[in-house]
Coordinates of C-alpha atoms and ligand atoms in Angstrom, one line a residue:
M11 CA -11.4 33.4 18.7
K12 CA -12.2 31.2 21.7
D13 CA -14.5 28.3 21.6
Q14 CA -17.2 27.4 24.2
F15 CA -14.5 25.9 26.4
T16 CA -12.2 29.0 26.2
R17 CA -9.7 27.2 24.0
T18 CA -8.0 29.6 21.5
I19 CA -8.7 28.4 18.0
D20 CA -6.0 29.7 15.6
Y21 CA -5.3 26.7 13.4
I22 CA -7.2 25.1 10.5
R23 CA -6.6 22.0 8.5
I24 CA -8.1 22.3 5.1
S25 CA -8.6 19.2 2.9
L26 CA -8.1 20.1 -0.8
T27 CA -9.4 16.9 -2.2
D28 CA -10.6 13.5 -1.0
K29 CA -8.7 11.8 -3.8
C30 CA -5.4 10.1 -3.3
N31 CA -2.7 8.4 -5.3
L32 CA -2.0 5.9 -2.5
R33 CA -4.4 3.5 -0.8
C34 CA -3.0 3.3 2.8
L35 CA -4.9 0.4 4.3
Y36 CA -5.8 2.4 7.5
C37 CA -7.1 5.3 5.5
M38 CA -8.7 4.2 2.2
P39 CA -10.3 1.0 0.9
Q40 CA -8.8 -1.0 -2.0
D41 CA -9.5 0.0 -5.5
D42 CA -12.4 -2.3 -6.0
E43 CA -14.2 -0.8 -3.0
Q44 CA -13.5 2.7 -4.1
P45 CA -15.6 5.4 -2.3
E46 CA -17.5 7.8 -4.5
W47 CA -15.3 10.8 -5.0
N48 CA -16.7 14.1 -4.0
E49 CA -16.3 16.0 -7.3
D50 CA -18.2 19.1 -6.1
V51 CA -15.3 20.5 -4.0
L52 CA -14.7 24.1 -3.1
T53 CA -13.0 26.1 -5.8
S54 CA -9.8 27.9 -5.0
E55 CA -11.6 31.2 -5.1
E56 CA -14.2 29.9 -2.6
L57 CA -11.3 28.7 -0.4
I58 CA -9.7 32.1 -0.5
T59 CA -13.0 33.8 0.5
L60 CA -13.4 31.3 3.4
C61 CA -9.8 31.8 4.6
R62 CA -10.2 35.6 4.6
H63 CA -13.1 35.0 7.1
F64 CA -11.1 32.5 9.0
A65 CA -8.2 35.0 9.4
D66 CA -10.7 37.6 10.6
V67 CA -11.8 35.4 13.4
G68 CA -8.2 34.6 14.5
I69 CA -7.0 31.7 12.4
K70 CA -3.2 32.2 11.9
K71 CA -2.0 28.9 10.6
I72 CA -3.3 26.8 7.7
K73 CA -2.4 23.2 7.0
L74 CA -3.3 21.9 3.6
T75 CA -4.1 18.2 3.5
G76 CA -6.4 15.7 1.9
G77 CA -6.6 13.1 0.4
E78 CA -3.4 14.0 -1.3
P79 CA -3.1 17.8 -1.5
L80 CA -0.4 17.7 -4.2
L81 CA -3.1 16.3 -6.6
R82 CA -4.7 19.7 -6.6
K83 CA -3.6 21.3 -9.8
D84 CA -3.7 24.9 -8.7
I85 CA -2.0 24.4 -5.3
V86 CA 0.9 26.7 -6.0
W87 CA -1.3 29.5 -7.0
L88 CA -3.6 28.8 -4.1
V89 CA -0.8 29.0 -1.6
K90 CA 0.4 32.3 -2.9
E91 CA -3.1 33.7 -2.6
L92 CA -3.6 32.4 0.9
Y93 CA -0.3 33.9 2.0
A94 CA -1.6 37.3 0.7
I95 CA -4.4 37.2 3.3
K96 CA -3.8 39.5 6.3
G97 CA -3.5 37.5 9.5
I98 CA -2.3 34.2 7.9
E99 CA 1.2 33.7 9.3
D100 CA 2.0 30.2 8.2
I101 CA 0.9 27.7 5.6
T102 CA 2.2 24.1 5.7
L103 CA 1.2 20.9 4.0
T104 CA 0.9 17.2 4.7
T105 CA 1.7 15.0 1.8
N106 CA 2.4 11.4 1.0
G107 CA 5.4 12.6 -0.9
M108 CA 4.7 10.8 -4.2
L109 CA 4.6 14.1 -6.2
L110 CA 6.9 16.0 -3.9
D111 CA 10.1 15.8 -6.0
E112 CA 8.4 17.3 -9.1
K113 CA 6.5 20.0 -7.2
V114 CA 8.7 21.0 -4.4
E115 CA 10.5 23.8 -6.2
A116 CA 7.3 25.5 -7.2
L117 CA 6.0 25.0 -3.6
Y118 CA 9.1 26.6 -2.2
E119 CA 8.5 29.5 -4.6
S120 CA 4.9 29.9 -3.4
G121 CA 6.2 30.4 0.1
I122 CA 5.9 26.9 1.7
R123 CA 8.8 26.4 4.1
H124 CA 7.4 23.5 6.3
I125 CA 6.1 20.2 5.0
N126 CA 5.1 17.0 6.7
V127 CA 5.7 13.8 4.7
S128 CA 3.9 10.7 5.7
L129 CA 6.0 7.6 5.4
D130 CA 5.5 4.4 7.3
T131 CA 8.4 2.4 5.9
I132 CA 11.4 2.7 3.6
H133 CA 11.0 -0.9 2.3
E134 CA 9.4 -1.1 -1.1
E135 CA 7.7 -4.4 -0.4
E136 CA 6.3 -3.2 3.0
F137 CA 5.4 0.2 1.4
Y138 CA 3.4 -1.7 -1.2
K139 CA 1.6 -3.8 1.5
I140 CA 0.6 -0.6 3.4
T141 CA -0.1 1.8 0.5
R142 CA -1.0 -0.7 -2.2
R143 CA 1.2 1.3 -4.6
K144 CA 4.9 1.4 -5.5
G145 CA 7.0 4.4 -5.2
V146 CA 8.9 4.6 -1.9
D147 CA 12.0 5.8 -3.8
K148 CA 10.1 8.8 -5.2
V149 CA 9.0 9.8 -1.6
I150 CA 12.6 9.6 -0.3
Q151 CA 13.8 11.6 -3.3
G152 CA 11.2 14.2 -2.6
I153 CA 12.3 14.5 1.0
H154 CA 15.9 15.0 0.0
H155 CA 14.9 17.6 -2.6
A156 CA 13.0 19.5 0.0
L157 CA 15.9 19.5 2.4
Q158 CA 18.3 20.7 -0.3
L159 CA 16.0 23.7 -0.8
G160 CA 16.2 24.5 2.9
M161 CA 12.7 23.4 3.8
H162 CA 11.8 22.1 7.2
V163 CA 10.7 18.6 6.9
K164 CA 8.8 16.5 9.5
L165 CA 8.1 12.9 8.9
N166 CA 4.8 11.3 10.0
V167 CA 4.9 7.6 10.8
V168 CA 2.0 5.5 12.0
P169 CA 3.5 2.6 14.0
M170 CA 1.7 -0.6 13.4
R171 CA 2.4 -4.3 13.8
L172 CA 2.5 -4.2 10.0
N173 CA 5.6 -1.9 9.8
E174 CA 7.1 -3.0 13.1
Q175 CA 9.8 -5.1 11.6
H176 CA 11.6 -2.2 9.9
I177 CA 10.3 0.8 11.8
M178 CA 13.5 1.6 13.5
E179 CA 15.2 2.2 10.2
L180 CA 13.0 5.3 9.7
L181 CA 14.9 6.9 12.6
V182 CA 17.8 7.4 10.3
F183 CA 16.0 10.5 9.0
A184 CA 16.2 12.1 12.5
K185 CA 19.7 10.8 13.2
D186 CA 21.4 12.0 10.0
Y187 CA 19.2 14.9 8.9
P188 CA 17.5 17.8 10.6
I189 CA 14.1 16.0 10.3
H190 CA 11.7 15.6 13.2
I191 CA 10.1 12.2 13.1
R192 CA 6.7 11.9 14.7
F193 CA 5.0 8.7 15.6
I194 CA 1.2 9.1 15.3
E195 CA -0.8 6.7 17.3
M196 CA -3.4 4.8 15.2
M197 CA -6.8 6.4 15.8
P198 CA -10.0 4.3 15.6
I199 CA -11.3 6.4 12.7
G200 CA -12.5 4.9 9.4
L201 CA -10.4 1.8 8.5
G202 CA -7.9 2.6 11.3
K203 CA -10.1 1.1 14.0
D204 CA -9.4 -2.5 12.7
I205 CA -5.6 -2.1 12.4
P206 CA -3.5 -2.7 15.5
G207 CA -1.1 0.2 16.2
I208 CA 1.9 0.2 18.5
P209 CA 1.4 2.4 21.6
Q210 CA 3.7 5.3 22.5
E211 CA 5.3 3.6 25.5
E212 CA 6.3 0.6 23.5
M213 CA 7.8 2.8 20.8
M214 CA 9.7 4.8 23.4
H215 CA 11.1 1.6 24.9
K216 CA 12.3 0.4 21.5
I217 CA 14.0 3.7 20.8
E218 CA 15.7 3.9 24.2
T219 CA 16.9 0.3 24.0
M220 CA 18.6 1.1 20.7
Y221 CA 19.7 4.7 21.1
G222 CA 19.7 5.6 24.8
K223 CA 17.6 8.0 26.9
L224 CA 14.9 10.1 25.3
Q225 CA 15.2 13.6 26.8
P226 CA 12.1 15.8 26.8
V227 CA 12.3 18.9 24.6
H228 CA 10.7 21.8 26.3
D229 CA 10.6 24.3 23.4
Q230 CA 7.3 24.5 21.5
I231 CA 7.8 23.1 18.0
G232 CA 5.1 23.9 15.5
Y233 CA 1.4 24.4 16.4
G234 CA 0.4 20.8 17.0
P235 CA 0.0 18.4 19.8
S236 CA 3.3 16.5 19.2
V237 CA 5.4 15.9 22.3
Y238 CA 9.1 15.9 21.4
Y239 CA 12.2 14.2 22.7
H240 CA 15.8 14.4 21.9
V241 CA 18.3 11.6 21.5
E242 CA 21.9 12.4 21.9
G243 CA 23.7 12.7 18.6
F244 CA 20.5 13.1 16.5
K245 CA 20.0 16.1 14.2
G246 CA 16.2 16.0 14.5
H247 CA 13.9 15.3 17.4
I248 CA 11.5 12.4 17.9
G249 CA 7.9 13.3 18.5
F250 CA 4.7 11.4 19.6
I251 CA 1.2 12.4 18.7
S252 CA -0.9 10.1 20.8
A253 CA -4.5 11.1 20.8
L254 CA -5.5 8.0 22.8
S255 CA -2.9 7.3 25.3
H256 CA -1.9 11.0 25.9
K257 CA -5.2 12.8 25.1
F258 CA -4.7 16.5 24.3
C259 CA -8.2 17.7 23.7
S260 CA -8.1 20.3 26.5
S261 CA -5.4 22.3 24.6
C262 CA -6.7 21.6 21.1
N263 CA -6.4 24.7 18.9
R264 CA -7.7 23.4 15.6
V265 CA -10.8 23.1 13.4
R266 CA -11.1 21.3 10.0
L267 CA -12.6 22.1 6.7
T268 CA -13.5 19.2 4.3
S269 CA -12.9 19.5 0.6
D270 CA -16.7 20.1 0.1
G271 CA -16.8 22.9 2.7
F272 CA -18.0 21.2 5.9
L273 CA -16.4 23.1 8.9
K274 CA -16.0 20.7 11.8
G275 CA -14.5 21.0 15.3
C276 CA -13.3 17.5 16.0
L277 CA -12.1 14.5 13.9
Q278 CA -14.4 12.0 15.6
Y279 CA -17.8 13.7 15.2
N280 CA -19.9 14.6 12.2
K281 CA -20.9 17.9 13.9
G282 CA -20.2 21.1 12.1
I283 CA -21.6 23.5 9.6
H284 CA -21.9 23.2 5.8
L285 CA -20.4 26.3 4.3
K286 CA -20.3 25.5 0.6
E287 CA -23.8 26.8 -0.2
I288 CA -23.3 29.8 2.0
V289 CA -20.1 30.8 0.3
R290 CA -21.7 30.3 -3.1
S291 CA -24.7 32.5 -2.0
K292 CA -22.2 35.4 -1.4
D293 CA -23.9 36.3 1.9
E294 CA -20.7 37.3 3.7
A295 CA -22.4 38.3 6.9
L296 CA -24.1 34.9 7.2
L297 CA -20.8 33.2 6.3
K298 CA -19.0 35.0 9.1
E299 CA -21.8 34.1 11.6
K300 CA -21.8 30.4 10.7
I301 CA -18.0 30.1 10.8
M302 CA -18.0 31.6 14.3
E303 CA -20.8 29.3 15.3
A304 CA -19.0 26.2 14.1
I305 CA -15.8 27.2 15.9
Y306 CA -17.6 28.2 19.1
R307 CA -19.3 24.8 19.2
K308 CA -16.2 22.8 18.8
P309 CA -16.8 19.6 20.9
K310 CA -15.1 19.3 24.3
A311 CA -13.2 16.1 23.6
H312 CA -13.0 12.9 21.4
A313 CA -14.1 9.6 22.8
F314 CA -11.7 7.3 21.0
E315 CA -11.1 5.5 24.2
E316 CA -14.7 4.3 24.4
E317 CA -14.9 0.5 24.0
D318 CA -17.8 0.7 21.7
V319 CA -16.4 3.4 19.5
E320 CA -18.8 2.5 16.7
H321 CA -21.7 3.7 18.7
V322 CA -20.4 7.0 20.0
E323 CA -23.2 9.6 19.4
N324 CA -22.7 11.7 16.2
R325 CA -19.8 9.6 15.1
E326 CA -18.0 10.7 11.9
Q327 CA -18.7 8.1 9.2
K328 CA -16.3 9.5 6.7
L329 CA -12.9 7.9 5.9
M330 CA -9.8 9.8 7.1
S331 CA -9.0 10.7 3.6
G332 CA -12.5 12.4 3.4
I333 CA -12.1 14.3 6.6
G334 CA -8.6 15.6 5.9
G335 CA -6.5 13.8 8.5
Ligands
LIG173 N1 -2.2 12.2 2.0 C1 -1.6 13.0 2.9 C2 -0.6 12.2 3.8 O1 -0.7 11.0 3.8 O2 0.2 12.9 4.5 C3 -2.5 13.8 3.7 C4 -3.7 13.2 4.3 S1 -3.5 11.9 5.4 C5 -5.1 11.5 5.8 C6 -2.8 12.7 6.8 C7 -2.2 11.9 7.9 O3 -3.2 11.1 8.5 C8 -1.2 10.9 7.4 O4 0.0 11.1 8.1 C9 -1.7 9.5 7.8 O5 -0.8 8.6 8.1 C10 -2.7 9.9 8.9 N2 -3.7 8.9 9.2 C11 -4.7 8.5 8.4 N3 -5.5 7.6 9.0 C12 -5.1 7.5 10.3 C13 -5.6 6.8 11.4 N4 -6.6 6.1 11.4 N5 -4.9 7.0 12.6 C14 -3.8 7.9 12.7 N6 -3.3 8.5 11.6 C15 -4.0 8.4 10.4
LIG174 FE1 -3.7 8.8 0.9 FE2 -2.6 10.0 3.0 FE3 -4.8 8.4 3.3 FE4 -2.4 7.4 2.6 S1 -2.9 8.5 4.5 S2 -4.4 6.9 1.6 S3 -1.5 8.9 1.4 S4 -4.7 10.3 2.2

C-alpha cells in the first residue's frame, strides 16, 4: 500500500529479540549498564498472523533482525512458516554472524538465500574493543560457510574512527569473493550519537586512492537504500548507506516491527501503533485497520541532521538493538 506521501511500502524489518550476544558500543551499553530485556515479545504464531496481514496490505519482503535474530530458538521454523504466506517473496536476515556457522545449513534449508553480516573489523583486538566480546574468527567462518552453500552474502560495516586503522582490510571480502560490502554511515540513534563515524566521501576517497575509480552501478540491488559502486577486478560491489549525507527518505519503502509488536514508520521517531494486545485479542479486522493506519502515517523524513538531535519532537528513546536496526 501507499503511505500518506504516496511512497509504496513493501518492506518490513522485524526484530525477533532485543537480546544480543555482542555489545557493539554504538548500539548497546556495557554489561553493567544492561537495559531491561523485553521478555514479553511476540510469539512466532503471533508474528505469522501479523505477517499474513502485512502481506495482505502489500508487504513483499521481510528482513529479520534484532538484537541478534539467530538467538531466537525457533527461527528456522519461523522462516519456513513465513515463506508459506502468500505474497511474501523474500526473507532475509541481518546477523552479527556469531552463530552463523552452526545455524547456516538449517537456515539455507528453511529457504534463506540472502544474509547480511555485520562486521566492523577482522582484527580480534579491534573486534573486542567494538563488540566487547571475542569471536571474530567465528564470524569469518560463518561467512565462508554461507558462501559455500551458495548464499548471497552482504557485509555491513559501520566506518568509525575506532576501526579506521584496519578498515580497508575488509575490502578483501568484495575483492576476492562475490560479497557486496556496504558502509553504513553512523546514525545519531541511541549510543551512536556520541561515536564519530567516517563520512561517505572520505571512505570513497580512501577506496579510490587504494584501488582506483569507483564506477556507479546502475542496476537495482536488493530492496534497500544502498548506492553501489564497482571497482575493477572486484567480485563484489561496494555500497554506501548514508542516511545523513545522502538522505533517502523520499524513496523509503520500509516500516519496522519491534520484538514487542510496536509497528513504526521511521527509525528516529517513537510514533507508531502497538499491535501486541490487538493480535492477542484476535480481532483481525481491528488488526488490519491499525496496521494500515501505522503504515499510512509513516513520517515524511528523519531529522538526523538537526543539530539538537536530542530534542527532536517524538524522538525514539530506544537503543538501536531495541528498535531492530
Ligand atoms: N545484531 C544484528 C547485526 O548486528 O547485524 C542485527 C541488528 S543490528 C542493530 C543491525 C545493524 O544496525 C548492524 O549492521 C549495525 O551495525 C547497525 N547499527 C547499529 N547502530 C547503528 C547506528 N547508530 N548507526 C548506524 N548503524 C547502526
Ligand atoms: Fe548486537 Fe547487532 Fe547491536 Fe552489535 S549491532 S550490539 S551485534 S544488535
